[in-house]
mmCIF file of C-alpha atoms in Angstrom:
data_model
loop_
_atom_site.group_PDB
_atom_site.id
_atom_site.type_symbol
_atom_site.label_atom_id
_atom_site.label_comp_id
_atom_site.label_asym_id
_atom_site.label_seq_id
_atom_site.Cartn_x
_atom_site.Cartn_y
_atom_site.Cartn_z
ATOM 1 C CA UNK A 392 -12.275 -12.168 36.234
ATOM 2 C CA UNK A 393 -8.516 -12.348 36.768
ATOM 3 C CA UNK A 394 -6.010 -9.909 35.308
ATOM 4 C CA UNK A 395 -4.603 -12.543 32.927
ATOM 5 C CA UNK A 396 -8.073 -13.343 31.597
ATOM 6 C CA UNK A 397 -8.811 -9.639 30.989
ATOM 7 C CA UNK A 398 -5.498 -9.171 29.218
ATOM 8 C CA UNK A 399 -6.196 -12.166 27.007
ATOM 9 C CA UNK A 400 -9.658 -10.834 26.080
ATOM 10 C CA UNK A 401 -8.206 -7.383 25.285
ATOM 11 C CA UNK A 402 -5.523 -8.988 23.126
ATOM 12 C CA UNK A 403 -8.141 -10.994 21.204
ATOM 13 C CA UNK A 404 -10.312 -7.903 20.682
ATOM 14 C CA UNK A 405 -7.376 -5.886 19.287
ATOM 15 C CA UNK A 406 -6.089 -8.662 17.065
ATOM 16 C CA UNK A 407 -7.035 -8.268 13.416
ATOM 17 C CA UNK A 408 -9.752 -10.763 12.410
ATOM 18 C CA UNK A 409 -9.711 -12.962 9.342
ATOM 19 C CA UNK A 410 -11.169 -11.166 6.340
ATOM 20 C CA UNK A 411 -14.533 -12.241 4.983
ATOM 21 C CA UNK A 412 -17.406 -10.666 3.088
ATOM 22 C CA UNK A 413 -18.621 -8.807 6.145
ATOM 23 C CA UNK A 414 -15.432 -7.143 7.403
ATOM 24 C CA UNK A 415 -13.327 -6.679 4.237
ATOM 25 C CA UNK A 416 -11.890 -3.185 3.989
ATOM 26 C CA UNK A 417 -13.399 -0.847 1.380
ATOM 27 C CA UNK A 418 -11.122 -0.355 -1.611
ATOM 28 C CA UNK A 419 -11.187 3.400 -1.019
ATOM 29 C CA UNK A 420 -9.382 2.946 2.317
ATOM 30 C CA UNK A 421 -6.461 1.205 0.626
ATOM 31 C CA UNK A 422 -6.300 3.875 -2.086
ATOM 32 C CA UNK A 423 -6.337 6.719 0.454
ATOM 33 C CA UNK A 424 -3.546 5.002 2.395
ATOM 34 C CA UNK A 425 -1.449 4.544 -0.764
ATOM 35 C CA UNK A 426 -2.101 8.077 -2.009
ATOM 36 C CA UNK A 427 -0.940 9.375 1.380
ATOM 37 C CA UNK A 428 2.352 7.498 0.967
ATOM 38 C CA UNK A 429 2.637 8.781 -2.611
ATOM 39 C CA UNK A 430 2.074 12.360 -1.455
ATOM 40 C CA UNK A 431 4.808 11.908 1.127
ATOM 41 C CA UNK A 432 7.146 10.567 -1.559
ATOM 42 C CA UNK A 433 6.450 13.578 -3.746
ATOM 43 C CA UNK A 434 7.732 15.909 -1.014
ATOM 44 C CA UNK A 435 11.243 14.475 -0.718
ATOM 45 C CA UNK A 436 14.225 13.323 -2.776
ATOM 46 C CA UNK A 437 16.066 11.797 0.165
ATOM 47 C CA UNK A 438 16.820 8.233 -0.988
ATOM 48 C CA UNK A 439 16.711 6.931 2.587
ATOM 49 C CA UNK A 440 13.175 8.232 3.126
ATOM 50 C CA UNK A 441 12.099 7.018 -0.302
ATOM 51 C CA UNK A 442 13.504 3.581 0.454
ATOM 52 C CA UNK A 443 11.678 3.603 3.780
ATOM 53 C CA UNK A 444 8.397 4.431 2.034
ATOM 54 C CA UNK A 445 8.937 1.591 -0.437
ATOM 55 C CA UNK A 446 9.704 -0.740 2.446
ATOM 56 C CA UNK A 447 6.550 0.285 4.317
ATOM 57 C CA UNK A 448 4.384 -0.236 1.237
ATOM 58 C CA UNK A 449 6.038 -3.579 0.468
ATOM 59 C CA UNK A 450 5.615 -4.883 4.016
ATOM 60 C CA UNK A 451 1.909 -4.012 4.098
ATOM 61 C CA UNK A 452 1.399 -5.629 0.690
ATOM 62 C CA UNK A 453 3.212 -8.775 1.801
ATOM 63 C CA UNK A 454 1.169 -8.916 5.021
ATOM 64 C CA UNK A 455 -2.303 -8.190 3.655
ATOM 65 C CA UNK A 456 -2.536 -9.102 -0.022
ATOM 66 C CA UNK A 457 -4.732 -11.973 -1.105
ATOM 67 C CA UNK A 458 -4.372 -14.638 -3.799
ATOM 68 C CA UNK A 459 -6.590 -12.697 -6.210
ATOM 69 C CA UNK A 460 -5.207 -12.014 -9.718
ATOM 70 C CA UNK A 461 -4.866 -8.272 -9.138
ATOM 71 C CA UNK A 462 -2.748 -8.905 -6.027
ATOM 72 C CA UNK A 463 0.119 -10.159 -8.183
ATOM 73 C CA UNK A 464 0.685 -6.791 -9.860
ATOM 74 C CA UNK A 465 2.985 -5.384 -7.164
ATOM 75 C CA UNK A 466 6.077 -7.027 -8.642
ATOM 76 C CA UNK A 467 5.319 -5.474 -12.021
ATOM 77 C CA UNK A 468 5.190 -2.013 -10.435
ATOM 78 C CA UNK A 469 8.559 -2.652 -8.765
ATOM 79 C CA UNK A 470 10.073 -3.519 -12.147
ATOM 80 C CA UNK A 471 8.396 -0.460 -13.657
ATOM 81 C CA UNK A 472 9.970 1.715 -10.961
ATOM 82 C CA UNK A 473 13.441 0.342 -11.713
ATOM 83 C CA UNK A 474 12.808 0.929 -15.416
ATOM 84 C CA UNK A 475 11.857 4.554 -14.720
ATOM 85 C CA UNK A 476 15.066 5.114 -12.750
ATOM 86 C CA UNK A 477 17.129 3.617 -15.592
ATOM 87 C CA UNK A 478 15.391 5.753 -18.226
ATOM 88 C CA UNK A 479 15.877 8.889 -16.139
ATOM 89 C CA UNK A 480 19.631 8.170 -15.878
ATOM 90 C CA UNK A 481 19.931 7.482 -19.613
ATOM 91 C CA UNK A 482 18.161 10.722 -20.500
ATOM 92 C CA UNK A 483 20.445 12.618 -18.155
ATOM 93 C CA UNK A 484 23.569 11.086 -19.713
ATOM 94 C CA UNK A 485 22.626 11.539 -23.361
ATOM 95 C CA UNK A 486 20.632 14.790 -23.220
ATOM 96 C CA UNK A 487 22.533 16.576 -20.479
ATOM 97 C CA UNK A 488 21.211 18.264 -17.361
ATOM 98 C CA UNK A 489 20.888 21.876 -16.121
ATOM 99 C CA UNK A 490 22.669 20.814 -12.916
ATOM 100 C CA UNK A 491 26.237 22.187 -12.930
ATOM 101 C CA UNK A 492 29.022 19.887 -11.853
ATOM 102 C CA UNK A 493 32.788 19.659 -11.583
ATOM 103 C CA UNK A 494 33.277 15.913 -10.989
ATOM 104 C CA UNK A 495 33.471 14.476 -14.516
ATOM 105 C CA UNK A 496 32.690 10.757 -14.656
ATOM 106 C CA UNK A 497 33.124 10.224 -18.418
ATOM 107 C CA UNK A 498 32.672 12.131 -21.660
ATOM 108 C CA UNK A 499 30.417 11.019 -24.515
ATOM 109 C CA UNK A 500 30.877 12.092 -28.138
ATOM 110 C CA UNK A 501 28.871 15.289 -28.556
ATOM 111 C CA UNK A 502 26.638 15.693 -31.619
ATOM 112 C CA UNK A 503 26.951 19.183 -33.180
ATOM 113 C CA UNK A 504 23.559 20.917 -33.465
ATOM 114 C CA UNK A 505 22.532 24.002 -35.521
ATOM 115 C CA UNK A 506 22.148 27.437 -33.978
ATOM 116 C CA UNK A 507 18.346 27.228 -33.754
ATOM 117 C CA UNK A 508 18.752 24.261 -31.368
ATOM 118 C CA UNK A 509 20.918 26.269 -29.001
ATOM 119 C CA UNK A 510 20.445 25.106 -25.421
ATOM 120 C CA UNK A 511 19.951 21.467 -26.430
ATOM 121 C CA UNK A 512 22.867 19.099 -25.978
ATOM 122 C CA UNK A 513 23.308 15.507 -27.107
ATOM 123 C CA UNK A 514 26.255 13.715 -25.527
ATOM 124 C CA UNK A 515 29.174 15.560 -23.983
ATOM 125 C CA UNK A 516 30.507 15.630 -20.427
ATOM 126 C CA UNK A 517 28.686 13.567 -17.784
ATOM 127 C CA UNK A 518 29.242 14.654 -14.194
ATOM 128 C CA UNK A 519 28.597 12.911 -10.900
ATOM 129 C CA UNK A 520 26.326 15.774 -9.816
ATOM 130 C CA UNK A 521 23.933 15.383 -12.728
ATOM 131 C CA UNK A 522 23.844 11.602 -12.322
ATOM 132 C CA UNK A 523 23.079 11.980 -8.632
ATOM 133 C CA UNK A 524 20.296 14.479 -9.350
ATOM 134 C CA UNK A 525 18.803 12.165 -11.991
ATOM 135 C CA UNK A 526 19.007 9.210 -9.592
ATOM 136 C CA UNK A 527 17.141 11.098 -6.838
ATOM 137 C CA UNK A 528 14.547 12.418 -9.265
ATOM 138 C CA UNK A 529 13.954 8.979 -10.800
ATOM 139 C CA UNK A 530 13.741 7.362 -7.362
ATOM 140 C CA UNK A 531 11.007 9.804 -6.364
ATOM 141 C CA UNK A 532 8.934 8.987 -9.437
ATOM 142 C CA UNK A 533 9.552 5.258 -8.960
ATOM 143 C CA UNK A 534 8.332 5.478 -5.362
ATOM 144 C CA UNK A 535 5.133 7.177 -6.530
ATOM 145 C CA UNK A 536 4.503 4.332 -8.972
ATOM 146 C CA UNK A 537 5.240 1.680 -6.348
ATOM 147 C CA UNK A 538 2.760 3.263 -3.913
ATOM 148 C CA UNK A 539 0.096 3.170 -6.630
ATOM 149 C CA UNK A 540 1.045 -0.459 -7.265
ATOM 150 C CA UNK A 541 0.533 -1.228 -3.576
ATOM 151 C CA UNK A 542 -3.022 0.099 -3.744
ATOM 152 C CA UNK A 543 -3.613 -1.852 -6.934
ATOM 153 C CA UNK A 544 -2.461 -5.051 -5.208
ATOM 154 C CA UNK A 545 -4.515 -4.592 -2.057
ATOM 155 C CA UNK A 546 -7.782 -3.064 -3.309
ATOM 156 C CA UNK A 547 -10.410 -5.159 -5.036
ATOM 157 C CA UNK A 548 -11.214 -3.250 -8.282
ATOM 158 C CA UNK A 549 -14.786 -4.568 -8.329
ATOM 159 C CA UNK A 550 -15.424 -3.210 -4.818
ATOM 160 C CA UNK A 551 -13.864 0.106 -5.823
ATOM 161 C CA UNK A 552 -16.165 0.390 -8.836
ATOM 162 C CA UNK A 553 -19.141 -0.528 -6.667
ATOM 163 C CA UNK A 554 -18.289 2.405 -4.419
ATOM 164 C CA UNK A 555 -18.342 4.920 -7.245
ATOM 165 C CA UNK A 556 -20.975 7.677 -6.967
ATOM 166 C CA UNK A 557 -24.085 7.439 -9.091
ATOM 167 C CA UNK A 558 -22.829 10.016 -11.604
ATOM 168 C CA UNK A 559 -19.997 7.639 -12.563
ATOM 169 C CA UNK A 560 -22.208 4.550 -12.617
ATOM 170 C CA UNK A 561 -22.228 4.128 -16.420
ATOM 171 C CA UNK A 562 -18.444 4.562 -16.632
ATOM 172 C CA UNK A 563 -18.034 1.987 -13.861
ATOM 173 C CA UNK A 564 -20.235 -0.516 -15.656
ATOM 174 C CA UNK A 565 -18.201 -0.076 -18.849
ATOM 175 C CA UNK A 566 -14.946 -0.653 -16.954
ATOM 176 C CA UNK A 567 -16.335 -3.738 -15.220
ATOM 177 C CA UNK A 568 -17.476 -5.221 -18.541
ATOM 178 C CA UNK A 569 -14.081 -4.507 -20.108
ATOM 179 C CA UNK A 570 -12.233 -6.073 -17.155
ATOM 180 C CA UNK A 571 -14.489 -9.111 -17.344
ATOM 181 C CA UNK A 572 -13.936 -9.645 -21.051
ATOM 182 C CA UNK A 573 -10.165 -9.064 -21.074
ATOM 183 C CA UNK A 574 -9.327 -12.583 -19.750
ATOM 184 C CA UNK A 575 -11.661 -14.077 -22.375
ATOM 185 C CA UNK A 576 -9.753 -12.290 -25.144
ATOM 186 C CA UNK A 577 -6.445 -13.606 -23.801
ATOM 187 C CA UNK A 578 -7.910 -17.129 -23.671
ATOM 188 C CA UNK A 579 -9.096 -16.767 -27.279
ATOM 189 C CA UNK A 580 -5.605 -15.745 -28.402
ATOM 190 C CA UNK A 581 -4.039 -18.745 -26.638
ATOM 191 C CA UNK A 582 -6.647 -21.111 -28.114
ATOM 192 C CA UNK A 583 -6.152 -19.842 -31.664
ATOM 193 C CA UNK A 584 -2.363 -19.971 -31.436
ATOM 194 C CA UNK A 585 -2.548 -23.553 -30.161
ATOM 195 C CA UNK A 586 -4.847 -24.486 -33.035
ATOM 196 C CA UNK A 587 -2.451 -22.968 -35.569
ATOM 197 C CA UNK A 588 0.512 -24.857 -34.103
ATOM 198 C CA UNK A 589 -1.412 -28.149 -34.217
ATOM 199 C CA UNK A 590 -2.125 -27.516 -37.892
ATOM 200 C CA UNK A 591 1.551 -26.830 -38.614
ATOM 201 C CA UNK A 592 1.080 -23.125 -39.221
ATOM 202 C CA UNK A 593 3.305 -20.409 -37.670
ATOM 203 C CA UNK A 594 1.922 -18.869 -34.471
ATOM 204 C CA UNK A 595 4.186 -15.792 -34.568
ATOM 205 C CA UNK A 596 4.968 -12.997 -36.990
ATOM 206 C CA UNK A 597 2.926 -10.142 -38.423
ATOM 207 C CA UNK A 598 0.830 -12.353 -40.720
ATOM 208 C CA UNK A 599 -0.093 -14.739 -37.900
ATOM 209 C CA UNK A 600 -0.990 -11.836 -35.601
ATOM 210 C CA UNK A 601 -3.334 -10.439 -38.250
ATOM 211 C CA UNK A 602 -4.976 -13.825 -38.844
ATOM 212 C CA UNK A 603 -5.412 -14.404 -35.090
ATOM 213 C CA UNK A 604 -6.529 -10.854 -34.242
ATOM 214 C CA UNK A 605 -9.516 -10.808 -36.617
ATOM 215 C CA UNK A 606 -11.412 -13.766 -35.073
ATOM 216 C CA UNK A 607 -10.524 -12.543 -31.578
ATOM 217 C CA UNK A 608 -12.020 -9.120 -32.277
ATOM 218 C CA UNK A 609 -15.033 -10.757 -33.933
ATOM 219 C CA UNK A 610 -15.669 -12.899 -30.852
ATOM 220 C CA UNK A 611 -15.260 -9.913 -28.532
ATOM 221 C CA UNK A 612 -17.733 -7.902 -30.593
ATOM 222 C CA UNK A 613 -20.296 -10.716 -30.525
ATOM 223 C CA UNK A 614 -19.986 -11.041 -26.742
ATOM 224 C CA UNK A 615 -20.271 -7.279 -26.302
ATOM 225 C CA UNK A 616 -23.447 -7.115 -28.383
ATOM 226 C CA UNK A 617 -24.974 -10.011 -26.458
ATOM 227 C CA UNK A 618 -24.137 -8.433 -23.098
ATOM 228 C CA UNK A 619 -25.449 -5.031 -24.231
ATOM 229 C CA UNK A 620 -28.751 -6.603 -25.299
ATOM 230 C CA UNK A 621 -29.011 -8.485 -22.011
ATOM 231 C CA UNK A 622 -28.277 -5.343 -19.972
ATOM 232 C CA UNK A 623 -30.769 -3.293 -21.956
ATOM 233 C CA UNK A 624 -33.462 -5.925 -21.346
ATOM 234 C CA UNK A 625 -32.780 -5.717 -17.593
ATOM 235 C CA UNK A 626 -33.054 -1.927 -17.461
ATOM 236 C CA UNK A 627 -29.423 -0.828 -17.486
ATOM 237 C CA UNK A 628 -28.799 2.622 -18.931
ATOM 238 C CA UNK A 629 -32.128 4.038 -17.787
ATOM 239 C CA UNK A 630 -31.834 7.570 -16.399
ATOM 240 C CA UNK A 631 -34.235 9.790 -14.520
ATOM 241 C CA UNK A 632 -35.323 13.222 -15.714
ATOM 242 C CA UNK A 633 -33.819 16.142 -13.801
ATOM 243 C CA UNK A 634 -34.515 19.898 -14.167
ATOM 244 C CA UNK A 635 -32.173 21.875 -16.480
ATOM 245 C CA UNK A 636 -31.001 24.017 -13.558
ATOM 246 C CA UNK A 637 -29.747 20.903 -11.755
ATOM 247 C CA UNK A 638 -27.904 19.758 -14.873
ATOM 248 C CA UNK A 639 -26.191 23.127 -15.322
ATOM 249 C CA UNK A 640 -25.258 23.311 -11.635
ATOM 250 C CA UNK A 641 -23.861 19.787 -11.824
ATOM 251 C CA UNK A 642 -21.681 20.657 -14.812
ATOM 252 C CA UNK A 643 -20.345 23.821 -13.183
ATOM 253 C CA UNK A 644 -19.574 22.144 -9.871
ATOM 254 C CA UNK A 645 -17.957 19.078 -11.445
ATOM 255 C CA UNK A 646 -15.826 20.994 -13.950
ATOM 256 C CA UNK A 647 -14.841 23.683 -11.436
ATOM 257 C CA UNK A 648 -14.061 21.044 -8.803
ATOM 258 C CA UNK A 649 -11.830 19.059 -11.138
ATOM 259 C CA UNK A 650 -9.946 22.204 -12.117
ATOM 260 C CA UNK A 651 -9.511 23.022 -8.425
ATOM 261 C CA UNK A 652 -8.238 19.510 -7.715
ATOM 262 C CA UNK A 653 -5.711 19.741 -10.564
ATOM 263 C CA UNK A 654 -4.500 23.190 -9.482
ATOM 264 C CA UNK A 655 -4.332 22.159 -5.802
ATOM 265 C CA UNK A 656 -2.443 18.950 -6.616
ATOM 266 C CA UNK A 657 0.028 20.927 -8.704
ATOM 267 C CA UNK A 658 0.474 23.330 -5.805
ATOM 268 C CA UNK A 659 1.155 20.480 -3.372
ATOM 269 C CA UNK A 660 3.660 18.830 -5.684
ATOM 270 C CA UNK A 661 5.470 22.112 -6.354
ATOM 271 C CA UNK A 662 8.148 23.044 -3.882
ATOM 272 C CA UNK A 663 6.702 26.508 -3.125
ATOM 273 C CA UNK A 664 2.995 25.834 -3.474
ATOM 274 C CA UNK A 665 2.083 24.113 -0.219
ATOM 275 C CA UNK A 666 0.481 27.333 1.129
ATOM 276 C CA UNK A 667 -2.236 27.659 -1.458
ATOM 277 C CA UNK A 668 -2.204 24.052 -2.732
ATOM 278 C CA UNK A 669 -4.029 22.414 0.186
ATOM 279 C CA UNK A 670 -6.930 24.934 0.454
ATOM 280 C CA UNK A 671 -7.408 24.839 -3.310
ATOM 281 C CA UNK A 672 -7.360 21.036 -3.316
ATOM 282 C CA UNK A 673 -9.924 20.829 -0.491
ATOM 283 C CA UNK A 674 -12.214 23.381 -2.182
ATOM 284 C CA UNK A 675 -11.969 21.466 -5.458
ATOM 285 C CA UNK A 676 -12.758 18.174 -3.736
ATOM 286 C CA UNK A 677 -15.830 19.648 -2.041
ATOM 287 C CA UNK A 678 -17.105 21.143 -5.311
ATOM 288 C CA UNK A 679 -16.433 17.933 -7.270
ATOM 289 C CA UNK A 680 -18.164 15.765 -4.651
ATOM 290 C CA UNK A 681 -21.175 18.085 -4.653
ATOM 291 C CA UNK A 682 -21.301 17.903 -8.450
ATOM 292 C CA UNK A 683 -21.077 14.116 -8.443
ATOM 293 C CA UNK A 684 -23.809 13.895 -5.796
ATOM 294 C CA UNK A 685 -26.130 16.085 -7.847
ATOM 295 C CA UNK A 686 -25.248 14.126 -10.989
ATOM 296 C CA UNK A 687 -26.220 10.923 -9.224
ATOM 297 C CA UNK A 688 -29.871 11.973 -9.372
ATOM 298 C CA UNK A 689 -29.937 10.862 -13.033
ATOM 299 C CA UNK A 690 -29.026 7.309 -12.065
ATOM 300 C CA UNK A 691 -31.867 5.120 -10.787
ATOM 301 C CA UNK A 692 -30.320 2.081 -9.154
ATOM 302 C CA UNK A 693 -29.933 0.145 -5.953
ATOM 303 C CA UNK A 694 -26.686 -0.919 -4.325
ATOM 304 C CA UNK A 695 -26.173 -4.504 -3.178
ATOM 305 C CA UNK A 696 -24.177 -4.841 0.035
ATOM 306 C CA UNK A 697 -22.652 -1.323 0.187
ATOM 307 C CA UNK A 698 -19.203 -1.051 1.731
ATOM 308 C CA UNK A 699 -19.194 0.124 5.324
ATOM 309 C CA UNK A 700 -16.397 2.260 6.692
ATOM 310 C CA UNK A 701 -15.626 0.872 10.118
ATOM 311 C CA UNK A 702 -12.925 1.834 12.586
ATOM 312 C CA UNK A 703 -10.303 -0.324 10.856
ATOM 313 C CA UNK A 704 -10.970 1.321 7.469
ATOM 314 C CA UNK A 705 -10.622 4.794 8.980
ATOM 315 C CA UNK A 706 -7.365 3.770 10.681
ATOM 316 C CA UNK A 707 -5.934 2.494 7.387
ATOM 317 C CA UNK A 708 -6.905 5.642 5.478
ATOM 318 C CA UNK A 709 -5.855 7.899 8.361
ATOM 319 C CA UNK A 710 -2.388 6.348 8.602
ATOM 320 C CA UNK A 711 -1.637 7.363 5.024
ATOM 321 C CA UNK A 712 -2.967 10.870 5.649
ATOM 322 C CA UNK A 713 -0.779 11.214 8.751
ATOM 323 C CA UNK A 714 2.331 10.186 6.815
ATOM 324 C CA UNK A 715 1.547 12.735 4.073
ATOM 325 C CA UNK A 716 0.821 15.537 6.569
ATOM 326 C CA UNK A 717 3.984 14.805 8.545
ATOM 327 C CA UNK A 718 6.145 14.907 5.431
ATOM 328 C CA UNK A 719 4.576 18.193 4.265
ATOM 329 C CA UNK A 720 5.167 19.667 7.718
ATOM 330 C CA UNK A 721 8.777 18.423 7.735
ATOM 331 C CA UNK A 722 9.343 20.002 4.320
ATOM 332 C CA UNK A 723 8.405 23.395 5.726
ATOM 333 C CA UNK A 724 10.475 23.046 8.899
ATOM 334 C CA UNK A 725 13.675 21.412 7.588
ATOM 335 C CA UNK A 726 13.665 21.274 3.796
ATOM 336 C CA UNK A 727 17.376 20.459 3.550
ATOM 337 C CA UNK A 728 16.901 17.149 5.350
ATOM 338 C CA UNK A 729 14.316 16.065 2.767
ATOM 339 C CA UNK A 730 16.413 17.224 -0.194
ATOM 340 C CA UNK A 731 20.083 16.269 0.209
ATOM 341 C CA UNK A 732 22.412 18.474 -1.796
ATOM 342 C CA UNK A 733 23.885 17.366 -5.100
ATOM 343 C CA UNK A 734 26.118 20.426 -5.778
ATOM 344 C CA UNK A 735 28.428 19.614 -4.088
ATOM 345 C CA UNK A 736 27.374 15.999 -3.434
ATOM 346 C CA UNK A 737 26.342 15.425 0.174
ATOM 347 C CA UNK A 738 25.752 12.053 1.792
ATOM 348 C CA UNK A 739 22.022 11.757 2.643
ATOM 349 C CA UNK A 740 21.097 11.601 6.328
ATOM 350 C CA UNK A 741 17.953 9.931 7.634
ATOM 351 C CA UNK A 742 15.905 12.618 9.451
ATOM 352 C CA UNK A 743 14.501 11.223 12.682
ATOM 353 C CA UNK A 744 10.965 12.645 12.872
ATOM 354 C CA UNK A 745 9.993 12.184 9.180
ATOM 355 C CA UNK A 746 11.307 8.622 9.361
ATOM 356 C CA UNK A 747 9.320 7.927 12.519
ATOM 357 C CA UNK A 748 6.196 9.406 10.914
ATOM 358 C CA UNK A 749 6.695 7.206 7.853
ATOM 359 C CA UNK A 750 6.523 4.111 10.051
ATOM 360 C CA UNK A 751 2.913 5.041 10.900
ATOM 361 C CA UNK A 752 2.152 3.755 7.395
ATOM 362 C CA UNK A 753 2.715 0.241 8.776
ATOM 363 C CA UNK A 754 -0.520 0.469 10.760
ATOM 364 C CA UNK A 755 -2.603 -1.357 8.098
ATOM 365 C CA UNK A 756 -0.402 -4.427 8.595
ATOM 366 C CA UNK A 757 -1.715 -4.567 12.178
ATOM 367 C CA UNK A 758 -5.337 -3.449 11.986
ATOM 368 C CA UNK A 759 -6.516 -4.585 8.538
ATOM 369 C CA UNK A 760 -8.287 -7.963 8.452
ATOM 370 C CA UNK A 761 -5.966 -10.849 7.697
ATOM 371 C CA UNK A 762 -6.627 -12.430 4.298
ATOM 372 C CA UNK A 763 -7.633 -16.093 4.451
ATOM 373 C CA UNK A 764 -4.906 -18.641 3.958
ATOM 374 C CA UNK A 765 -4.565 -20.260 0.491
ATOM 375 C CA UNK A 766 -6.047 -23.452 1.909
ATOM 376 C CA UNK A 767 -8.835 -21.591 3.643
ATOM 377 C CA UNK A 768 -12.393 -22.089 2.695
ATOM 378 C CA UNK A 769 -13.393 -18.447 2.652
ATOM 379 C CA UNK A 770 -13.125 -16.356 -0.420
ATOM 380 C CA UNK A 771 -12.695 -12.620 -0.082
ATOM 381 C CA UNK A 772 -15.377 -10.571 -1.851
#
């Protein structure tokens, strides 16, 4: 075998294959990758790093999203992020800000308030410092939403629900039924509005909405009853008997784990809580997973084609975790680089190592299976 032939074989083995039912990434891998980017965004207000995170998420979405309906939601999350930034700026202008400033941009008419509302301000002087702080704060929240939107565009919700533990099986079935019936309700609304227009009746207004909504809800209720009867006949909703001690242990572990996850997440998002936040989050996750595993004993079911976590799935999830860990580490080493000053205003500088670590989030665009082309014959599961 010549060197050129070996190089060609190695290149083919490393190249991402076309996605099909057998090698599609589990939805959990995409969510872990996106949550890693979101965690990184929560640790900084540097607009250059936030823009880099948005760019990384957008590139991966553009490279690996399919033609499925849920894949079109990324644009809506981008618009939602811009809306959040605008709302944050408006609130800062009209309700004031605790950030002191000396560079007055303009002055709004101030509404006089009684003494019991002391500390609240409506209108008044608007400074460049408070606008800059509101812009950074809104950009951070917008980046979090955009990262969630990236996961929503890349992960198949049906595969995610199929991966839920047995304790959440009934909730997953309810969500799947609701997601299945939602398009039918929209189609019913369109059909009824078309029928009203053909009969010369108005299709808009409060009266028309009430006359259209009643038959739509009636049809949805009839379909729900029919599906419930069909599922009951096929054995859905059956649960196994478990000892009371197992039930009590499950409740304690699940509730305690969720509280630990909430407290640990709050500690990670807080600027001073990274020391105790991560251990508390890990302990809560372990307790919650143990509780869910015990709770799964009540569910008697089989799983058709379970998702398998291969090397590519671990690389996708691990890339997001690396980006989050690198940003948390950078926040402890050089916090000023991740939070450019606003009093006085300082031009943000792109820190080298956090920026380089953020680019690791592009790894899914290289290792994740390539979605089939629109004219392809394969349909992703």
